[in-house]
Amino acid sequence: MKFFASKLAPTRGALEFSMLLQRIFAAVLLLACAGLALMAWP
């Protein structure tokens, strides 16, 4: 994934934005999983 990102956008700013986007995406997935787990809790 990082290889393709570096190929598409070799600039430093774009790379940092890509890492930030991945971090936000991971946080959203984590929150979604936590929310589902809390809702499924009896």
Tab-separated table of N, CA and C in Angstrom:
chain	number	residue	atom	x	y	z
A	1	MET	N	0.838	-1.202	0.000
A	1	MET	CA	0.000	0.000	0.000
A	1	MET	C	0.874	1.254	0.000
A	2	LYS	N	1.867	1.276	0.867
A	2	LYS	CA	2.758	2.435	0.941
A	2	LYS	C	3.565	2.567	-0.351
A	3	PHE	N	3.887	1.431	-0.970
A	3	PHE	CA	4.636	1.451	-2.226
A	3	PHE	C	3.840	2.162	-3.306
A	4	PHE	N	2.560	1.805	-3.410
A	4	PHE	CA	1.694	2.436	-4.407
A	4	PHE	C	1.506	3.921	-4.092
A	5	ALA	N	1.365	4.245	-2.822
A	5	ALA	CA	1.176	5.643	-2.421
A	5	ALA	C	2.403	6.467	-2.802
A	6	SER	N	3.598	5.898	-2.576
A	6	SER	CA	4.818	6.619	-2.907
A	6	SER	C	4.975	6.741	-4.424
A	7	LYS	N	4.503	5.732	-5.154
A	7	LYS	CA	4.568	5.787	-6.613
A	7	LYS	C	3.616	6.851	-7.158
A	8	LEU	N	2.403	6.914	-6.569
A	8	LEU	CA	1.407	7.868	-7.051
A	8	LEU	C	1.768	9.293	-6.627
A	9	ALA	N	2.176	9.465	-5.383
A	9	ALA	CA	2.473	10.798	-4.863
A	9	ALA	C	3.824	10.796	-4.145
A	10	PRO	N	4.888	11.078	-4.876
A	10	PRO	CA	6.235	11.044	-4.287
A	10	PRO	C	6.547	12.261	-3.416
A	11	THR	N	5.664	13.273	-3.436
A	11	THR	CA	5.928	14.473	-2.646
A	11	THR	C	5.760	14.190	-1.158
A	12	ARG	N	6.489	14.949	-0.343
A	12	ARG	CA	6.478	14.727	1.103
A	12	ARG	C	5.104	15.032	1.698
A	13	GLY	N	4.498	16.122	1.263
A	13	GLY	CA	3.192	16.505	1.789
A	13	GLY	C	2.144	15.450	1.515
A	14	ALA	N	2.159	14.905	0.292
A	14	ALA	CA	1.175	13.887	-0.073
A	14	ALA	C	1.390	12.626	0.763
A	15	LEU	N	2.656	12.297	1.017
A	15	LEU	CA	2.957	11.103	1.810
A	15	LEU	C	2.454	11.285	3.244
A	16	GLU	N	2.679	12.477	3.804
A	16	GLU	CA	2.197	12.748	5.161
A	16	GLU	C	0.677	12.707	5.206
A	17	PHE	N	0.030	13.245	4.149
A	17	PHE	CA	-1.433	13.228	4.087
A	17	PHE	C	-1.934	11.794	4.015
A	18	SER	N	-1.211	10.952	3.266
A	18	SER	CA	-1.599	9.544	3.138
A	18	SER	C	-1.513	8.849	4.495
A	19	MET	N	-0.440	9.125	5.230
A	19	MET	CA	-0.281	8.512	6.554
A	19	MET	C	-1.361	9.012	7.504
A	20	LEU	N	-1.695	10.311	7.407
A	20	LEU	CA	-2.743	10.877	8.253
A	20	LEU	C	-4.078	10.235	7.922
A	21	LEU	N	-4.337	10.046	6.620
A	21	LEU	CA	-5.590	9.432	6.184
A	21	LEU	C	-5.682	8.004	6.713
A	22	GLN	N	-4.568	7.260	6.640
A	22	GLN	CA	-4.547	5.882	7.141
A	22	GLN	C	-4.808	5.865	8.648
A	23	ARG	N	-4.228	6.841	9.363
A	23	ARG	CA	-4.401	6.908	10.814
A	23	ARG	C	-5.860	7.190	11.168
A	24	ILE	N	-6.487	8.132	10.442
A	24	ILE	CA	-7.897	8.466	10.675
A	24	ILE	C	-8.773	7.257	10.362
A	25	PHE	N	-8.478	6.580	9.234
A	25	PHE	CA	-9.249	5.406	8.832
A	25	PHE	C	-9.159	4.318	9.894
A	26	ALA	N	-7.948	4.100	10.428
A	26	ALA	CA	-7.756	3.089	11.471
A	26	ALA	C	-8.536	3.464	12.733
A	27	ALA	N	-8.528	4.754	13.094
A	27	ALA	CA	-9.252	5.204	14.282
A	27	ALA	C	-10.751	5.001	14.101
A	28	VAL	N	-11.263	5.318	12.901
A	28	VAL	CA	-12.692	5.146	12.623
A	28	VAL	C	-13.073	3.671	12.708
A	29	LEU	N	-12.241	2.796	12.131
A	29	LEU	CA	-12.520	1.355	12.189
A	29	LEU	C	-12.520	0.877	13.638
A	30	LEU	N	-11.554	1.359	14.421
A	30	LEU	CA	-11.457	0.958	15.825
A	30	LEU	C	-12.694	1.406	16.596
A	31	LEU	N	-13.138	2.656	16.354
A	31	LEU	CA	-14.338	3.165	17.025
A	31	LEU	C	-15.566	2.373	16.604
A	32	ALA	N	-15.652	2.021	15.321
A	32	ALA	CA	-16.797	1.256	14.827
A	32	ALA	C	-16.839	-0.122	15.494
A	33	CYS	N	-15.682	-0.763	15.586
A	33	CYS	CA	-15.614	-2.086	16.226
A	33	CYS	C	-15.991	-1.975	17.705
A	34	ALA	N	-15.487	-0.939	18.381
A	34	ALA	CA	-15.799	-0.750	19.796
A	34	ALA	C	-17.295	-0.496	19.979
A	35	GLY	N	-17.874	0.309	19.096
A	35	GLY	CA	-19.303	0.598	19.174
A	35	GLY	C	-20.142	-0.649	18.970
A	36	LEU	N	-19.768	-1.454	17.989
A	36	LEU	CA	-20.498	-2.700	17.733
A	36	LEU	C	-20.376	-3.642	18.926
A	37	ALA	N	-19.182	-3.720	19.508
A	37	ALA	CA	-18.973	-4.589	20.669
A	37	ALA	C	-19.834	-4.125	21.845
A	38	LEU	N	-19.911	-2.803	22.063
A	38	LEU	CA	-20.731	-2.270	23.163
A	38	LEU	C	-22.208	-2.530	22.912
A	39	MET	N	-22.645	-2.398	21.651
A	39	MET	CA	-24.055	-2.636	21.329
A	39	MET	C	-24.403	-4.115	21.470
A	40	ALA	N	-23.442	-4.986	21.150
A	40	ALA	CA	-23.695	-6.423	21.213
A	40	ALA	C	-23.608	-6.942	22.652
A	41	TRP	N	-23.043	-6.109	23.552
A	41	TRP	CA	-22.897	-6.541	24.940
A	41	TRP	C	-24.279	-6.722	25.580
A	42	PRO	N	-24.531	-7.859	26.207
A	42	PRO	CA	-25.863	-8.132	26.783
A	42	PRO	C	-26.158	-7.267	28.006
